CSV table of C-alpha atoms in Angstrom, one decimal:
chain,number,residue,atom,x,y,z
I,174,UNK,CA,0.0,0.0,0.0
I,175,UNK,CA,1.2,3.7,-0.6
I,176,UNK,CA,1.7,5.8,2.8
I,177,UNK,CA,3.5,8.3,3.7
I,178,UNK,CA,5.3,8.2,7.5
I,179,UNK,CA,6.2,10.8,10.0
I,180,UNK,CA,6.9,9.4,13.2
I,181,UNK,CA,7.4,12.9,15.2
I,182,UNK,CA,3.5,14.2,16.0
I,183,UNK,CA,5.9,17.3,17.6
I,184,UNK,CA,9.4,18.6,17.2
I,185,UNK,CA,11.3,20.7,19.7
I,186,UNK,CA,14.3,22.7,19.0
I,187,UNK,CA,15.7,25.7,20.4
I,188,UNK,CA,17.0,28.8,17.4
I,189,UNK,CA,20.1,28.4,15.7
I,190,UNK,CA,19.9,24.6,16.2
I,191,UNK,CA,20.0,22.3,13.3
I,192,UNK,CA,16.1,20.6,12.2
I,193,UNK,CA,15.3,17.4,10.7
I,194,UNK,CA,12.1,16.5,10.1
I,195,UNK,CA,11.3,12.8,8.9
I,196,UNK,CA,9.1,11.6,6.2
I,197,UNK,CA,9.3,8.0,4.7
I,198,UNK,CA,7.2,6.3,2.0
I,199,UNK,CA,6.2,3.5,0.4
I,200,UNK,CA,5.2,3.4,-3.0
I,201,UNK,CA,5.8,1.1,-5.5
I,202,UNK,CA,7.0,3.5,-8.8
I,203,UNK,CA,8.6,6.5,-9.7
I,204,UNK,CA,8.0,8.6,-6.4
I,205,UNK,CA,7.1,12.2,-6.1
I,206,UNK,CA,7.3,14.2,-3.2
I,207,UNK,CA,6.4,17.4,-1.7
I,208,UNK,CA,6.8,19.3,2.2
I,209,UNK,CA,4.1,21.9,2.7
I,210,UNK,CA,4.1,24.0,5.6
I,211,UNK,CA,1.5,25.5,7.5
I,212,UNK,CA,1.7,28.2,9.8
I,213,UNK,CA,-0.7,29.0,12.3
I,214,UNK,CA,-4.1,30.6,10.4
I,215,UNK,CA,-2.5,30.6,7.3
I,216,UNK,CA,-3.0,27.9,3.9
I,217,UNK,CA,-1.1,24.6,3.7
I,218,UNK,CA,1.9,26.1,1.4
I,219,UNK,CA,4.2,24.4,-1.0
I,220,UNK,CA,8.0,24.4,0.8
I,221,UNK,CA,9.9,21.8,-1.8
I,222,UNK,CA,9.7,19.2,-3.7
I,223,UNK,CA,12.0,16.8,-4.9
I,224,UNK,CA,12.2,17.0,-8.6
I,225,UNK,CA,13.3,20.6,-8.0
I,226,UNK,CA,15.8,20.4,-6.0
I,227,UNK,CA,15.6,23.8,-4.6
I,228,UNK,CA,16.6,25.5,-0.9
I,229,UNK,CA,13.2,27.7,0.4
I,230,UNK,CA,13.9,29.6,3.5
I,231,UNK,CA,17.4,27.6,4.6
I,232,UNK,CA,15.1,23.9,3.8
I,233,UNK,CA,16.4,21.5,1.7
I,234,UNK,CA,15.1,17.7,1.2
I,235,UNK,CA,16.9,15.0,-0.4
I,236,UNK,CA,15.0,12.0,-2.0
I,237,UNK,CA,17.1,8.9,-0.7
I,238,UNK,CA,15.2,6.0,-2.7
I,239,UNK,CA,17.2,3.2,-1.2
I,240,UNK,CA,16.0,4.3,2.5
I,241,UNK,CA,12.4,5.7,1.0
I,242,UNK,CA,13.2,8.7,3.0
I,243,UNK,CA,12.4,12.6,2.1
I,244,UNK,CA,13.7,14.0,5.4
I,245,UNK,CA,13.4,18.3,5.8
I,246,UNK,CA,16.6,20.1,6.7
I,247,UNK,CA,17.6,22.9,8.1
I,248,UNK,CA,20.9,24.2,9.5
I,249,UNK,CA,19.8,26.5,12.2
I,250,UNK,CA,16.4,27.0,12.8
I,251,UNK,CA,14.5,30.3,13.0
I,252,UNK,CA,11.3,30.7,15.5
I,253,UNK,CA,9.5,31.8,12.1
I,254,UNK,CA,9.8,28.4,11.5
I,255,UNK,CA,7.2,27.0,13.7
I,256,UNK,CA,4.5,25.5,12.2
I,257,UNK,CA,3.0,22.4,10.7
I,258,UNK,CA,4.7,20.4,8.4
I,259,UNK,CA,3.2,17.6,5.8
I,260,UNK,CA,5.3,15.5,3.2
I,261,UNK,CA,3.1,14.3,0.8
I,262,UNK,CA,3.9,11.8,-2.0
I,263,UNK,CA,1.7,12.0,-5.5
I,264,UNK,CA,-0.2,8.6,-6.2
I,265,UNK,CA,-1.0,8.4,-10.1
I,266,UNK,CA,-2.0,11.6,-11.9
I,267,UNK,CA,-4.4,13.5,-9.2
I,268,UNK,CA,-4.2,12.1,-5.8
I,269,UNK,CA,-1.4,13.2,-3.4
I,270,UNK,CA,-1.1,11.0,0.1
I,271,UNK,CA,0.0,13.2,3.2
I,272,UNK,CA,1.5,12.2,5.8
I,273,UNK,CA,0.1,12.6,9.6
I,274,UNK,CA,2.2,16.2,10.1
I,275,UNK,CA,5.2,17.1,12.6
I,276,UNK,CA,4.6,20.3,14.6
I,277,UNK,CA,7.6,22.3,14.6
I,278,UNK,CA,8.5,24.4,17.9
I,279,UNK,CA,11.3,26.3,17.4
I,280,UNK,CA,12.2,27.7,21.2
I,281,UNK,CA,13.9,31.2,21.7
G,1,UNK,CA,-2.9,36.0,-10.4
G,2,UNK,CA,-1.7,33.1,-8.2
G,3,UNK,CA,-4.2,32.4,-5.7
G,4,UNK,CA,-6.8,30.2,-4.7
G,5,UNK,CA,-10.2,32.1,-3.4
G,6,UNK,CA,-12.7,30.5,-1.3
G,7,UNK,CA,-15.9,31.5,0.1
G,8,UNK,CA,-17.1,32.1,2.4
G,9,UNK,CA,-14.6,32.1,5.3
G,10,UNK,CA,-17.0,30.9,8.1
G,11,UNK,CA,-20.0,29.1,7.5
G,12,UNK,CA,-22.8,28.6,9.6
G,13,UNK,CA,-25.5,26.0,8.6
G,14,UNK,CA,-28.6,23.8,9.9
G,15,UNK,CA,-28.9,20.4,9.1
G,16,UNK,CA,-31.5,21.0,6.6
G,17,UNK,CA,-30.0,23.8,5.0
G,18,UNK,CA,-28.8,23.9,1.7
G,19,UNK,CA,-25.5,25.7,0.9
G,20,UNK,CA,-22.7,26.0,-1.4
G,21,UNK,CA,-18.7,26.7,-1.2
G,22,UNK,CA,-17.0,28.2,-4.1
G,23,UNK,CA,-13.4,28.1,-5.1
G,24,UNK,CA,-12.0,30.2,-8.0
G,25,UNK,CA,-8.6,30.0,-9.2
G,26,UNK,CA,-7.5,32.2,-12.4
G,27,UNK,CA,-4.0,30.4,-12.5
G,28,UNK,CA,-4.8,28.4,-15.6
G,29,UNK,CA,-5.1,25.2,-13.8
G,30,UNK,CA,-6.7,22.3,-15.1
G,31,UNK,CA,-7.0,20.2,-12.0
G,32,UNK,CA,-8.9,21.2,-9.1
G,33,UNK,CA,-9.9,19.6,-6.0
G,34,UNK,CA,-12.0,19.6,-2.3
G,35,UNK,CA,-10.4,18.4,0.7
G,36,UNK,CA,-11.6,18.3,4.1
G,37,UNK,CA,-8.8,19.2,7.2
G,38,UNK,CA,-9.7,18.3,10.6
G,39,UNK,CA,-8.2,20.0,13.5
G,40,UNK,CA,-4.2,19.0,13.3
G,41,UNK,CA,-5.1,16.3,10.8
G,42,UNK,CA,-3.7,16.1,7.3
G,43,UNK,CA,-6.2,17.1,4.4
G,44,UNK,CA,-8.4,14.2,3.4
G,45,UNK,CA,-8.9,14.3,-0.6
G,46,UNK,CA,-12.7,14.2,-1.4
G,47,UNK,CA,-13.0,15.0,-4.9
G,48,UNK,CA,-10.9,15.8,-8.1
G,49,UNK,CA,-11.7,17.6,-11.2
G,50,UNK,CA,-9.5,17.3,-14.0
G,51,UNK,CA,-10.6,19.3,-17.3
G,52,UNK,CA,-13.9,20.1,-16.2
G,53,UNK,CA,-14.7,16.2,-15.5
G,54,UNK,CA,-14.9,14.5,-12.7
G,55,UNK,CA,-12.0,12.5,-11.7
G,56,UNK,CA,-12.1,11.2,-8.2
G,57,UNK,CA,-14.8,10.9,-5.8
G,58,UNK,CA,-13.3,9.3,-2.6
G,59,UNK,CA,-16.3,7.7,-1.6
G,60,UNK,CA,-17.9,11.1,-0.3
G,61,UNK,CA,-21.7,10.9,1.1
G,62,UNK,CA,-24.0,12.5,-1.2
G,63,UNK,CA,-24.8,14.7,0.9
G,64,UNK,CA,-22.2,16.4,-0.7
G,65,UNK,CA,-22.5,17.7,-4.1
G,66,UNK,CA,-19.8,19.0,-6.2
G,67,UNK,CA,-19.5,21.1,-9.4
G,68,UNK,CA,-17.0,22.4,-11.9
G,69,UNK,CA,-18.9,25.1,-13.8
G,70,UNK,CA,-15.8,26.1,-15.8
G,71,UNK,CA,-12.2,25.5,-15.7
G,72,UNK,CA,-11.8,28.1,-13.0
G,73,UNK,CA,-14.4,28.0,-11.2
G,74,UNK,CA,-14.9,24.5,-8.2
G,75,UNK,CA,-18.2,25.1,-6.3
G,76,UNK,CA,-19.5,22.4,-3.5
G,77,UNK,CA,-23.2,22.0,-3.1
G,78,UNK,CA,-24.0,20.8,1.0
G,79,UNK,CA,-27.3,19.5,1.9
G,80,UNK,CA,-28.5,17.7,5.4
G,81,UNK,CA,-25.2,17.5,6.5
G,82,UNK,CA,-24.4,16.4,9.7
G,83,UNK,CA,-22.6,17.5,12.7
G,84,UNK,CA,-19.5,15.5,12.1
G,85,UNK,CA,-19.0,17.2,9.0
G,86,UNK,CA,-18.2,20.5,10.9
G,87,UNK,CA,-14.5,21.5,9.4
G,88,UNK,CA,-12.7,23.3,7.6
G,89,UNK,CA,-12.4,23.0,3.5
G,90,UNK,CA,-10.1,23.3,1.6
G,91,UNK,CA,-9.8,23.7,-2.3
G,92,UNK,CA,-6.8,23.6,-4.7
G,93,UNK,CA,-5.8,23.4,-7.8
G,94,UNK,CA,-2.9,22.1,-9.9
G,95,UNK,CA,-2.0,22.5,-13.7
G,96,UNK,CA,-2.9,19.1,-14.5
G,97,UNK,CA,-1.8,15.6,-14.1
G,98,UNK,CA,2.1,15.4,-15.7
G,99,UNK,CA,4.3,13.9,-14.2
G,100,UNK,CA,7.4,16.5,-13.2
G,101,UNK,CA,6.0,17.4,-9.5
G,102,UNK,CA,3.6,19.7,-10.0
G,103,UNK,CA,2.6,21.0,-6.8
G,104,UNK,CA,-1.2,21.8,-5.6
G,105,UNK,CA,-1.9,25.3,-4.7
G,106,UNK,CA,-4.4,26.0,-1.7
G,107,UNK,CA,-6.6,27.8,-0.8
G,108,UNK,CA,-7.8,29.6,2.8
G,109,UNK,CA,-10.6,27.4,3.5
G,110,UNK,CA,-14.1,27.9,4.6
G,111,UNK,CA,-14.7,27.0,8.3
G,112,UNK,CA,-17.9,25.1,8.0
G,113,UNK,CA,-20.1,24.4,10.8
G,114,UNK,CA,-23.1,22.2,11.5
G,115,UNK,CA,-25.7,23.3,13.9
């Protein structure tokens, strides 16, 4: 079955620490994956996704497909950071699987 | 333009009631789409439109009704809904179905809720 994994309902971190937040998948093909964040009262967001290869905001994610991992990084973490984070994986042409969500708490 | 619109933001309904929820997107999207977000939950996909058609319908109860008037326009029609389908909605929209990660693009929400 397709699923998509976080383990960490909430991460902790104090600012300028480094963050990682987990995602792991199962899926059968050609994966493709996304983070969007959400901060508080705002829309779910698009952060990265792995066919682009891209840094937003000091993230970057790395598609490991021997692990199945798409784990979020970030060097030193800001407060602005904290918020809700979802990986999500695409299944077949429209429908994209989310994972549960890790709260981020970035602590002064 | 590169947002998704919805409206209303709050919505307030009896169980008999009939109401609708509109999403508008000017992006030139081809794929749109309802979800439903519980409180710290991921979205849960409800229905896909992909050029106008339907493409999913993840087994929602008929109670809800959606509609794709045009390609950028998503409305969905509520009727004798139920408590437990007080949440928030989202819509999005996507440019279509190729494969190259394209992402979704959401909108606010309405904050629906059943009296």
């Amino acid at each position: 079955a397709q699923r998509v994994t976080q383990p960490e309902k909430l991460l902790s971190v104090f600012k300028g620490a480094p963050v990682e937040l987990k995602c792991n998948y199962s899926y059968s093909g050609s994966p493709e994956l996304f983070w969007y964040v959400q901060y508080s009262r705002q829309r779910l967001q698009l952060l990265l996704r792995h066919i682009s290869r891209e840094s937003i905001k000091g993230f970057t994610a790395d598609l490991n497909k021997g692990e199945t991992s798409f784990h979020l990084k970030k060097p030193f973490a800001q407060e602005e950071d904290s918020a809700m984070y979802y990986c999500a994986l695409r299944q077949g042409t429209y429908k994209y699987i989310f994972g549960t969500g890790t709260r981020l708490k970035v602590l002064a | 333009d590169t947002e998704v619109t919805q409206t209303p933001k709050h919505l307030v309904m009896g169980m008999t009631n009939k109401k609708s929820l509109k999403c508008e997107q000017h992006m030139g999207h081809r794929a749109m789409y309802w979800y439903k977000q519980k409180a710290k939950k991921p979205p849960e996909l409800m229905f896909v439109y992909s050029y106008e058609k339907l493409s999913i319908n993840e087994s929602v109860p008929s109670r809800f009704s959606p509609e794709c008037p045009n390609s950028s326009l998503l409305n969905l029609h509520l009727h004798a809904l139920q408590p437990e389908d007080s949440a928030p909605y989202l819509c999005a929209s996507s440019q279509g179905g190729q494969p190259g990660g394209q992402p979704q693009h959401f909108g606010d929400g309405t904050r629906l809720s059943i009296l």
